[in-house]
Amino acid sequence: GAVVSQHPSRVICKSGTSVKIECRSLDFQATTMFWYRQFPKQSLMLMATSNEGSKATYEQGVEKDKFLINHASLTLSTLTVTSAHPEDSSFYICSARDHNRGYEKLFFGSGTQLSVL
Amino acid sequence: DQQVKQNSPSLSVQEGRISILNCDYTNSMFDYFLWYKKYPAEGPTFLISISSIKDKNEDGRFTVFLNKSAKHLSLHIVPSQPGDSAVYFCAALTGNQFYFGTGTSLTVIP
């Protein structure tokens, strides 16, 4: 069964609004979660690393003021796309590593398809 | 700079035959390699992995081969089944950082 839950799976919003995406680890504690973005026919691009209790680490070129990440607990990280615009439309995926299952395994959420009108 | 590359964006194979998906990397510091399978509008799911100290790992119909000298990784699926049709990503790990290839879309023809 799914070990990482991501909601919502799909969201359509108007330009200028903010959208929050939740990522939960269901049966393990994740001190670190990762947020990816995928454009059609392209690879998963790491946006940021979410650290529980501290600030997220953003990859080069990712606007931290636009993509707000909060990792308030060991099982929940949220990504808020602020003042969304059509160019923010994309597939967003979160992931978390369960060290108890083998350090190399990264479990992914089911993704969120964001469409900004 | 793409450190992990999958040069074939798509592959079609007849059911029952072997599917071979390839992956090349540039960073010699990668110490773990993984393959993920992804269906449309879903997150990737872990398929199989291999440590850099090995050259082969097998799990049922799936076998991953690693050629460190060539910095090349391949996934063999045999026999291929229609349910294997998906996008396959290879990934390489160093430290806490995963690097993903661009994916290969596999279509298994019944």
Coordinates of N, CA and C in Angstrom, one line a residue:
Chain A
G1 N 0.8 -1.2 0.0 CA 0.0 0.0 0.0 C 0.9 1.2 0.0
A2 N 0.2 2.4 -0.2 CA 0.9 3.6 -0.3 C 1.5 4.0 1.0
V3 N 2.7 4.4 1.0 CA 3.4 4.9 2.2 C 3.5 6.4 2.3
V4 N 3.4 7.0 1.1 CA 3.4 8.5 1.0 C 2.1 8.9 0.4
S5 N 1.4 9.8 1.1 CA 0.1 10.2 0.6 C 0.2 11.7 0.2
Q6 N -0.3 12.0 -1.0 CA -0.2 13.4 -1.5 C -1.6 13.8 -2.0
H7 N -1.9 15.0 -1.5 CA -3.3 15.6 -1.8 C -3.2 17.1 -2.1
P8 N -4.0 17.6 -3.0 CA -4.9 16.9 -3.9 C -4.2 16.3 -5.1
S9 N -4.9 15.4 -5.7 CA -4.3 14.8 -6.9 C -4.4 15.7 -8.1
R10 N -5.4 16.5 -8.1 CA -5.5 17.4 -9.2 C -6.2 18.7 -8.7
V11 N -5.7 19.8 -9.2 CA -6.3 21.1 -8.8 C -6.2 22.1 -10.0
I12 N -7.3 22.7 -10.2 CA -7.4 23.8 -11.2 C -7.7 25.1 -10.5
C13 N -7.0 26.1 -10.8 CA -7.2 27.4 -10.1 C -7.0 28.5 -11.0
K14 N -7.5 29.7 -10.6 CA -7.4 30.9 -11.4 C -6.0 31.5 -11.1
S15 N -5.6 32.2 -12.1 CA -4.3 32.9 -12.0 C -4.3 33.9 -10.8
G16 N -3.3 33.9 -10.0 CA -3.2 34.8 -8.9 C -3.6 34.2 -7.5
T17 N -4.2 33.0 -7.6 CA -4.6 32.4 -6.3 C -3.4 31.5 -5.8
S18 N -3.5 31.1 -4.6 CA -2.5 30.2 -4.0 C -3.0 28.8 -3.8
V19 N -2.2 27.9 -4.0 CA -2.6 26.4 -3.9 C -1.6 25.7 -2.9
K20 N -2.2 25.0 -2.0 CA -1.4 24.2 -1.1 C -1.5 22.7 -1.4
I21 N -0.4 22.1 -1.4 CA -0.3 20.6 -1.7 C 0.3 20.0 -0.4
E22 N -0.3 18.9 0.0 CA 0.1 18.2 1.2 C 0.8 16.9 0.9
C23 N 1.8 16.6 1.6 CA 2.5 15.3 1.5 C 2.7 14.7 2.9
R24 N 2.2 13.5 3.0 CA 2.2 12.8 4.3 C 2.9 11.4 4.2
S25 N 3.8 11.2 5.1 CA 4.3 9.8 5.2 C 3.4 9.0 6.2
L26 N 2.9 7.9 5.7 CA 1.8 7.3 6.5 C 2.3 6.4 7.6
D27 N 3.3 5.7 7.4 CA 3.7 4.7 8.4 C 5.2 4.8 8.8
F28 N 5.8 6.0 8.5 CA 7.1 6.2 9.0 C 7.3 7.7 9.2
Q29 N 8.3 8.0 9.9 CA 8.7 9.4 10.2 C 9.7 9.8 9.2
A30 N 9.5 10.9 8.6 CA 10.4 11.4 7.5 C 10.9 12.8 8.0
T31 N 12.2 12.8 8.4 CA 12.8 14.1 8.7 C 13.1 14.9 7.5
T32 N 13.1 14.2 6.4 CA 13.4 14.9 5.1 C 12.4 14.5 4.0
M33 N 11.8 15.4 3.4 CA 11.0 15.1 2.2 C 11.5 16.0 1.1
F34 N 11.1 15.5 -0.1 CA 11.6 16.2 -1.3 C 10.4 16.5 -2.2
W35 N 10.5 17.7 -2.8 CA 9.5 18.1 -3.8 C 10.1 18.2 -5.2
Y36 N 9.4 17.6 -6.1 CA 9.8 17.5 -7.5 C 8.7 18.2 -8.4
R37 N 9.2 18.5 -9.5 CA 8.3 19.1 -10.5 C 8.6 18.3 -11.9
Q38 N 7.6 18.0 -12.6 CA 7.8 17.3 -13.8 C 7.0 18.0 -14.9
F39 N 7.7 18.4 -16.0 CA 7.1 18.9 -17.2 C 6.9 17.7 -18.1
P40 N 5.9 17.8 -19.0 CA 5.6 16.7 -20.0 C 6.9 16.2 -20.7
K41 N 7.1 15.0 -20.6 CA 8.2 14.3 -21.3 C 9.5 14.7 -20.8
Q42 N 9.6 15.2 -19.6 CA 10.9 15.6 -19.0 C 11.1 14.9 -17.7
S43 N 12.3 15.0 -17.2 CA 12.6 14.2 -16.0 C 12.0 14.9 -14.8
L44 N 12.1 14.2 -13.7 CA 11.7 14.8 -12.4 C 12.8 15.8 -12.0
M45 N 12.4 17.0 -11.7 CA 13.4 18.0 -11.3 C 13.2 18.3 -9.9
L46 N 14.2 18.2 -9.1 CA 14.2 18.5 -7.7 C 14.0 20.0 -7.5
M47 N 13.0 20.3 -6.7 CA 12.7 21.7 -6.5 C 13.4 22.1 -5.1
A48 N 13.1 21.3 -4.1 CA 13.6 21.7 -2.8 C 13.6 20.4 -1.9
T49 N 14.4 20.5 -0.9 CA 14.4 19.5 0.2 C 13.8 20.1 1.4
S50 N 12.8 19.4 1.9 CA 12.1 19.9 3.1 C 12.6 19.3 4.3
N51 N 13.0 20.1 5.3 CA 13.6 19.6 6.5 C 12.7 19.9 7.7
E52 N 12.4 18.8 8.4 CA 11.5 19.0 9.6 C 12.0 20.0 10.6
G53 N 11.3 20.9 10.9 CA 11.7 21.9 12.0 C 12.6 23.0 11.5
S54 N 13.0 23.0 10.3 CA 13.9 24.0 9.8 C 13.5 24.4 8.4
K55 N 14.3 25.4 7.9 CA 14.0 25.9 6.5 C 14.3 24.9 5.4
A56 N 13.5 25.0 4.4 CA 13.7 24.1 3.3 C 15.0 24.6 2.5
T57 N 15.6 23.6 1.8 CA 16.7 23.9 1.0 C 16.3 23.9 -0.5
Y58 N 16.4 25.0 -1.2 CA 15.9 25.2 -2.5 C 17.0 25.0 -3.5
E59 N 16.6 24.3 -4.6 CA 17.6 24.2 -5.7 C 17.7 25.5 -6.5
Q60 N 18.8 25.6 -7.2 CA 19.1 26.8 -7.9 C 18.0 27.1 -8.9
G61 N 17.5 28.3 -8.9 CA 16.5 28.7 -9.9 C 15.1 28.6 -9.4
V62 N 14.9 28.0 -8.2 CA 13.6 27.8 -7.7 C 13.3 29.0 -6.7
E63 N 12.2 29.7 -6.9 CA 11.9 30.9 -6.1 C 11.3 30.4 -4.8
K64 N 12.0 30.7 -3.7 CA 11.5 30.3 -2.4 C 10.3 31.1 -2.0
D65 N 10.2 32.3 -2.4 CA 9.0 33.1 -2.1 C 7.7 32.6 -2.8
K66 N 8.0 32.0 -3.9 CA 6.8 31.5 -4.7 C 6.4 30.1 -4.3
F67 N 7.3 29.3 -4.0 CA 7.1 27.9 -3.6 C 7.4 27.8 -2.1
L68 N 6.4 28.0 -1.3 CA 6.6 28.0 0.1 C 6.5 26.5 0.7
I69 N 7.5 26.1 1.4 CA 7.5 24.8 1.9 C 7.6 24.8 3.4
N70 N 6.7 24.0 4.0 CA 6.6 23.9 5.5 C 6.6 22.5 5.9
H71 N 7.5 22.2 6.8 CA 7.6 20.8 7.3 C 7.5 20.8 8.8
A72 N 6.2 20.9 9.2 CA 5.9 21.2 10.6 C 6.0 20.0 11.5
S73 N 5.8 18.8 10.9 CA 5.9 17.6 11.7 C 6.7 16.5 10.9
L74 N 6.9 15.4 11.6 CA 7.7 14.3 11.0 C 7.0 13.5 10.0
T75 N 5.7 13.9 9.8 CA 4.9 13.1 8.8 C 4.2 14.0 7.8
L76 N 4.5 15.3 7.9 CA 3.7 16.2 7.0 C 4.6 17.3 6.4
S77 N 4.6 17.4 5.1 CA 5.3 18.6 4.5 C 4.3 19.2 3.5
T78 N 4.2 20.5 3.4 CA 3.3 21.2 2.5 C 4.1 22.1 1.5
L79 N 3.6 22.1 0.3 CA 4.1 23.0 -0.7 C 3.0 24.0 -1.1
T80 N 3.2 25.2 -0.9 CA 2.2 26.2 -1.3 C 2.8 27.0 -2.5
V81 N 2.0 26.9 -3.6 CA 2.4 27.7 -4.8 C 1.6 29.1 -4.7
T82 N 2.3 30.1 -4.4 CA 1.7 31.4 -4.1 C 1.5 32.2 -5.4
S83 N 0.4 32.9 -5.5 CA 0.1 33.7 -6.7 C 0.4 32.9 -8.0
A84 N -0.3 31.8 -8.1 CA 0.0 30.9 -9.2 C -0.3 31.6 -10.6
H85 N 0.5 31.2 -11.6 CA 0.3 31.7 -12.9 C 0.4 30.5 -13.9
P86 N -0.1 30.7 -15.1 CA -0.2 29.6 -16.0 C 1.1 28.8 -16.2
E87 N 2.2 29.5 -16.1 CA 3.5 28.8 -16.2 C 3.9 27.9 -15.1
D88 N 3.1 28.1 -14.0 CA 3.3 27.2 -12.8 C 2.6 25.8 -13.0
S89 N 1.8 25.8 -14.1 CA 1.0 24.5 -14.3 C 2.1 23.4 -14.6
S90 N 1.9 22.3 -13.8 CA 2.9 21.3 -13.9 C 2.4 20.1 -13.0
F91 N 3.2 19.1 -13.0 CA 2.9 17.9 -12.2 C 3.9 18.0 -11.0
Y92 N 3.4 18.1 -9.8 CA 4.3 18.2 -8.6 C 4.2 16.9 -7.8
I93 N 5.4 16.4 -7.5 CA 5.4 15.1 -6.7 C 6.3 15.3 -5.5
C94 N 5.9 14.7 -4.4 CA 6.7 14.7 -3.2 C 7.2 13.3 -3.0
S95 N 8.3 13.3 -2.2 CA 8.8 12.0 -1.9 C 9.5 12.0 -0.5
A96 N 9.6 10.9 0.1 CA 10.3 10.8 1.4 C 11.1 9.5 1.5
R97 N 12.1 9.5 2.2 CA 12.9 8.3 2.4 C 12.7 7.7 3.7
D98 N 12.4 6.4 3.7 CA 12.2 5.6 4.9 C 13.5 4.9 5.2
H99 N 14.3 5.4 6.1 CA 15.6 4.8 6.4 C 15.5 3.4 7.0
N100 N 14.3 3.1 7.5 CA 14.2 1.7 8.1 C 14.0 0.6 7.1
R101 N 13.6 1.1 5.9 CA 13.4 0.1 4.8 C 14.6 0.0 3.9
G102 N 15.6 0.6 4.2 CA 16.8 0.6 3.3 C 17.0 2.0 2.9
Y103 N 18.2 2.5 3.1 CA 18.4 3.9 2.9 C 18.2 4.4 1.5
E104 N 18.3 3.5 0.6 CA 18.2 3.9 -0.8 C 16.8 4.1 -1.3
K105 N 15.8 3.7 -0.6 CA 14.5 3.7 -1.1 C 13.8 5.0 -0.9
L106 N 13.3 5.6 -2.0 CA 12.6 6.8 -1.9 C 11.2 6.5 -2.3
F107 N 10.2 6.8 -1.5 CA 8.8 6.6 -1.8 C 8.2 7.9 -2.2
F108 N 7.4 7.8 -3.3 CA 6.8 8.9 -3.9 C 5.3 9.0 -3.6
G109 N 4.8 10.2 -3.5 CA 3.4 10.4 -3.5 C 2.8 10.2 -4.9
S110 N 1.5 10.3 -5.0 CA 0.9 10.0 -6.3 C 0.9 11.2 -7.2
G111 N 1.4 12.4 -6.7 CA 1.5 13.5 -7.5 C 0.3 14.4 -7.5
T112 N 0.5 15.7 -7.9 CA -0.6 16.7 -8.0 C -0.4 17.4 -9.4
Q113 N -1.5 17.3 -10.1 CA -1.5 18.0 -11.4 C -2.1 19.3 -11.2
L114 N -1.3 20.3 -11.3 CA -1.8 21.7 -11.1 C -2.0 22.4 -12.5
S115 N -3.2 22.9 -12.7 CA -3.5 23.6 -13.9 C -4.0 25.0 -13.5
V116 N -3.2 26.0 -13.9 CA -3.6 27.4 -13.6 C -4.2 28.1 -14.8
L117 N -5.4 28.6 -14.7 CA -6.1 29.1 -15.9 C -5.7 30.6 -16.1
Chain B
D1 N 23.1 20.6 -15.9 CA 23.8 19.5 -16.4 C 23.2 18.2 -16.0
Q2 N 22.8 17.5 -17.0 CA 22.1 16.2 -16.8 C 23.1 15.1 -16.5
Q3 N 23.2 14.7 -15.2 CA 24.2 13.7 -14.8 C 23.7 12.3 -15.1
V4 N 22.4 12.1 -15.3 CA 21.9 10.8 -15.6 C 21.1 11.0 -16.8
K5 N 21.4 10.1 -17.8 CA 20.8 10.3 -19.1 C 20.1 9.0 -19.6
Q6 N 18.9 9.1 -20.1 CA 18.3 8.0 -20.8 C 18.1 8.5 -22.2
N7 N 18.8 8.0 -23.1 CA 18.9 8.6 -24.5 C 17.7 8.1 -25.4
S8 N 17.0 7.0 -24.9 CA 15.9 6.6 -25.7 C 14.6 7.0 -25.0
P9 N 13.9 8.0 -25.6 CA 12.7 8.4 -25.0 C 11.5 7.4 -25.0
S10 N 11.6 6.5 -26.0 CA 10.5 5.5 -26.1 C 11.1 4.2 -26.6
L11 N 10.3 3.1 -26.3 CA 10.7 1.8 -26.7 C 9.4 0.9 -26.9
S12 N 9.3 0.2 -28.0 CA 8.2 -0.7 -28.2 C 8.7 -2.1 -28.3
V13 N 8.1 -3.0 -27.6 CA 8.5 -4.4 -27.6 C 7.3 -5.3 -27.7
Q14 N 7.4 -6.4 -28.3 CA 6.4 -7.4 -28.4 C 6.2 -8.1 -27.1
E15 N 5.0 -8.4 -26.7 CA 4.8 -9.2 -25.5 C 5.6 -10.5 -25.6
G16 N 6.2 -10.9 -24.4 CA 7.0 -12.1 -24.3 C 8.4 -11.9 -24.7
R17 N 8.8 -10.8 -25.3 CA 10.2 -10.6 -25.7 C 10.8 -9.8 -24.6
I18 N 12.1 -9.6 -24.7 CA 12.9 -8.9 -23.7 C 12.8 -7.4 -24.0
S19 N 12.7 -6.6 -22.9 CA 12.8 -5.2 -23.0 C 14.1 -4.8 -22.3
I20 N 14.9 -3.9 -23.0 CA 16.1 -3.5 -22.4 C 16.1 -1.9 -22.4
L21 N 16.2 -1.4 -21.2 CA 16.2 0.0 -21.1 C 17.6 0.5 -20.6
N22 N 18.1 1.5 -21.2 CA 19.4 1.9 -20.9 C 19.5 3.3 -20.2
C23 N 20.6 3.4 -19.5 CA 20.8 4.6 -18.7 C 22.4 4.9 -18.6
D24 N 22.8 6.1 -18.8 CA 24.2 6.5 -18.7 C 24.3 7.6 -17.7
Y25 N 25.5 7.6 -17.0 CA 25.7 8.6 -16.0 C 27.1 9.1 -16.1
T26 N 27.3 10.3 -15.5 CA 28.6 10.9 -15.6 C 29.4 11.0 -14.3
N27 N 28.7 11.0 -13.2 CA 29.3 11.2 -11.9 C 29.8 9.9 -11.3
S28 N 31.1 9.7 -11.2 CA 31.7 8.5 -10.6 C 31.4 8.4 -9.1
M29 N 30.9 9.4 -8.5 CA 30.6 9.4 -7.1 C 29.3 8.7 -6.7
F30 N 28.5 8.4 -7.7 CA 27.2 7.7 -7.5 C 27.5 6.4 -6.9
D31 N 26.8 6.0 -5.8 CA 27.1 4.7 -5.2 C 25.9 3.8 -5.1
Y32 N 24.8 4.3 -5.7 CA 23.6 3.4 -5.7 C 22.7 3.8 -6.9
F33 N 22.1 2.8 -7.5 CA 21.4 3.1 -8.7 C 20.0 2.4 -8.6
L34 N 19.0 3.1 -9.1 CA 17.6 2.6 -8.9 C 16.8 2.8 -10.2
W35 N 15.8 1.9 -10.3 CA 14.9 2.1 -11.4 C 13.5 2.3 -10.8
Y36 N 12.8 3.3 -11.4 CA 11.4 3.5 -10.9 C 10.5 3.4 -12.1
K37 N 9.3 3.0 -11.9 CA 8.3 2.8 -12.9 C 7.2 3.8 -12.6
K38 N 6.7 4.5 -13.7 CA 5.7 5.5 -13.5 C 4.6 5.4 -14.5
Y39 N 3.3 5.4 -14.0 CA 2.2 5.5 -14.8 C 1.7 6.9 -14.9
P40 N 1.0 7.3 -15.9 CA 0.5 8.7 -16.1 C -0.3 9.1 -14.9
A41 N 0.0 10.4 -14.5 CA -0.7 11.0 -13.4 C -0.5 10.3 -12.0
E42 N 0.5 9.5 -11.9 CA 0.9 8.9 -10.7 C 2.3 9.1 -10.3
G43 N 2.7 9.0 -9.0 CA 4.0 9.1 -8.6 C 4.8 7.8 -9.0
P44 N 6.1 8.0 -9.2 CA 7.0 6.8 -9.5 C 6.9 5.8 -8.4
T45 N 7.1 4.5 -8.7 CA 7.2 3.5 -7.7 C 8.5 2.7 -7.9
F46 N 9.1 2.4 -6.8 CA 10.4 1.7 -6.8 C 10.3 0.4 -7.5
L47 N 11.3 0.0 -8.3 CA 11.2 -1.2 -9.0 C 12.4 -2.1 -8.6
I48 N 13.6 -1.7 -8.8 CA 14.8 -2.5 -8.5 C 16.0 -1.6 -8.3
S49 N 17.0 -2.0 -7.6 CA 18.1 -1.2 -7.4 C 19.4 -2.0 -7.4
I50 N 20.5 -1.3 -7.4 CA 21.8 -2.0 -7.4 C 22.8 -1.1 -6.8
S51 N 23.7 -1.7 -6.0 CA 24.8 -1.0 -5.3 C 25.9 -0.9 -6.3
S52 N 26.8 0.1 -6.2 CA 27.9 0.3 -7.1 C 28.9 -0.8 -6.9
I53 N 28.8 -1.6 -5.9 CA 29.8 -2.7 -5.7 C 29.4 -4.0 -6.4
K54 N 28.2 -4.0 -7.0 CA 27.7 -5.1 -7.7 C 27.6 -4.8 -9.2
D55 N 27.5 -5.9 -10.0 CA 27.3 -5.6 -11.4 C 26.0 -6.2 -11.9
K56 N 25.3 -6.9 -11.0 CA 24.0 -7.5 -11.4 C 23.1 -7.6 -10.2
N57 N 21.8 -7.4 -10.4 CA 20.8 -7.7 -9.4 C 19.5 -8.1 -10.1
E58 N 19.0 -9.2 -9.6 CA 17.9 -9.8 -10.3 C 16.7 -9.9 -9.3
D59 N 15.5 -9.6 -9.8 CA 14.3 -9.7 -9.0 C 13.1 -10.2 -9.9
G60 N 12.9 -11.5 -10.0 CA 11.8 -12.0 -10.9 C 12.2 -11.7 -12.3
R61 N 11.3 -11.0 -13.0 CA 11.4 -10.7 -14.4 C 12.4 -9.6 -14.7
F62 N 12.8 -8.9 -13.6 CA 13.6 -7.7 -13.7 C 15.0 -7.9 -13.3
T63 N 16.0 -7.5 -14.2 CA 17.4 -7.6 -13.9 C 18.0 -6.3 -14.2
V64 N 18.8 -5.8 -13.3 CA 19.6 -4.6 -13.5 C 21.1 -4.9 -13.6
F65 N 21.7 -4.4 -14.7 CA 23.1 -4.6 -14.9 C 23.8 -3.3 -14.7
L66 N 25.0 -3.3 -14.1 CA 25.8 -2.1 -13.9 C 27.2 -2.3 -14.5
N67 N 27.6 -1.4 -15.4 CA 28.9 -1.4 -15.9 C 29.6 -0.1 -15.5
K68 N 30.4 -0.2 -14.4 CA 30.9 1.0 -13.8 C 32.0 1.6 -14.8
S69 N 32.8 0.8 -15.4 CA 33.8 1.4 -16.3 C 33.2 2.2 -17.4
A70 N 32.0 1.8 -17.9 CA 31.3 2.5 -19.0 C 30.3 3.5 -18.4
K71 N 30.2 3.5 -17.1 CA 29.1 4.3 -16.5 C 27.8 4.1 -17.2
H72 N 27.4 2.9 -17.2 CA 26.2 2.5 -17.9 C 25.4 1.5 -17.1
L73 N 24.1 1.7 -17.1 CA 23.2 0.9 -16.3 C 22.1 0.4 -17.3
S74 N 21.6 -0.8 -17.1 CA 20.5 -1.2 -18.0 C 19.5 -2.0 -17.1
L75 N 18.3 -2.0 -17.6 CA 17.2 -2.8 -17.0 C 16.7 -3.7 -18.0
H76 N 16.7 -5.0 -17.7 CA 16.1 -6.0 -18.6 C 14.8 -6.5 -18.0
I77 N 13.8 -6.6 -18.8 CA 12.5 -7.2 -18.4 C 12.2 -8.3 -19.3
V78 N 12.1 -9.5 -18.7 CA 11.9 -10.7 -19.6 C 11.1 -11.7 -18.8
P79 N 10.0 -12.2 -19.3 CA 9.3 -11.7 -20.6 C 8.5 -10.5 -20.3
S80 N 8.5 -9.6 -21.3 CA 7.7 -8.4 -21.2 C 6.2 -8.7 -21.2
Q81 N 5.5 -7.9 -20.4 CA 4.0 -8.1 -20.4 C 3.4 -6.7 -20.7
P82 N 2.2 -6.7 -21.2 CA 1.5 -5.5 -21.5 C 1.4 -4.5 -20.2
G83 N 1.3 -5.1 -19.0 CA 1.2 -4.3 -17.8 C 2.5 -3.6 -17.5
D84 N 3.6 -4.0 -18.2 CA 4.9 -3.3 -18.0 C 4.9 -2.0 -18.7
S85 N 3.9 -1.7 -19.6 CA 3.9 -0.4 -20.3 C 3.8 0.7 -19.3
A86 N 4.8 1.6 -19.3 CA 4.9 2.7 -18.4 C 6.2 3.5 -18.8
V87 N 6.4 4.5 -18.0 CA 7.6 5.3 -18.2 C 8.6 4.8 -17.1
Y88 N 9.8 4.5 -17.5 CA 10.8 4.0 -16.5 C 11.9 5.1 -16.4
F89 N 12.2 5.4 -15.1 CA 13.2 6.3 -14.8 C 14.4 5.6 -14.1
C90 N 15.6 5.9 -14.5 CA 16.7 5.4 -13.7 C 17.1 6.6 -12.8
A91 N 17.7 6.3 -11.7 CA 18.1 7.3 -10.8 C 19.4 6.8 -10.2
A92 N 20.2 7.8 -9.8 CA 21.5 7.6 -9.2 C 21.6 8.4 -7.9
L93 N 22.2 7.8 -6.9 CA 22.2 8.3 -5.6 C 23.7 8.6 -5.1
T94 N 23.9 9.8 -4.6 CA 25.1 10.0 -3.9 C 24.8 10.9 -2.7
G95 N 25.2 10.4 -1.5 CA 24.8 11.1 -0.3 C 23.3 11.1 -0.2
N96 N 22.8 12.2 0.0 CA 21.3 12.4 0.1 C 20.6 12.8 -1.1
Q97 N 21.4 12.9 -2.2 CA 20.9 13.5 -3.4 C 20.6 12.4 -4.5
F98 N 19.3 12.4 -5.0 CA 18.9 11.6 -6.1 C 19.0 12.4 -7.4
Y99 N 19.5 11.7 -8.4 CA 19.5 12.3 -9.7 C 18.7 11.4 -10.7
F100 N 17.7 12.0 -11.4 CA 16.9 11.1 -12.2 C 17.2 11.4 -13.7
G101 N 17.0 10.3 -14.5 CA 17.1 10.4 -15.9 C 15.8 11.0 -16.5
T102 N 15.7 11.2 -17.8 CA 14.5 11.8 -18.3 C 13.4 10.8 -18.6
G103 N 13.7 9.5 -18.4 CA 12.7 8.5 -18.6 C 12.6 7.9 -20.0
T104 N 12.2 6.7 -20.0 CA 11.9 6.0 -21.3 C 10.5 5.4 -21.2
S105 N 9.7 5.7 -22.2 CA 8.4 5.2 -22.2 C 8.4 3.9 -22.9
L106 N 8.0 2.8 -22.2 CA 8.0 1.5 -22.7 C 6.5 1.1 -23.1
T107 N 6.4 0.6 -24.3 CA 5.1 0.1 -24.7 C 5.3 -1.4 -25.1
V108 N 4.5 -2.3 -24.4 CA 4.6 -3.7 -24.7 C 3.3 -4.0 -25.5
I109 N 3.6 -4.5 -26.7 CA 2.5 -4.7 -27.6 C 2.0 -6.2 -27.4
P110 N 0.7 -6.3 -27.2 CA 0.1 -7.7 -27.0 C 0.2 -8.5 -28.2

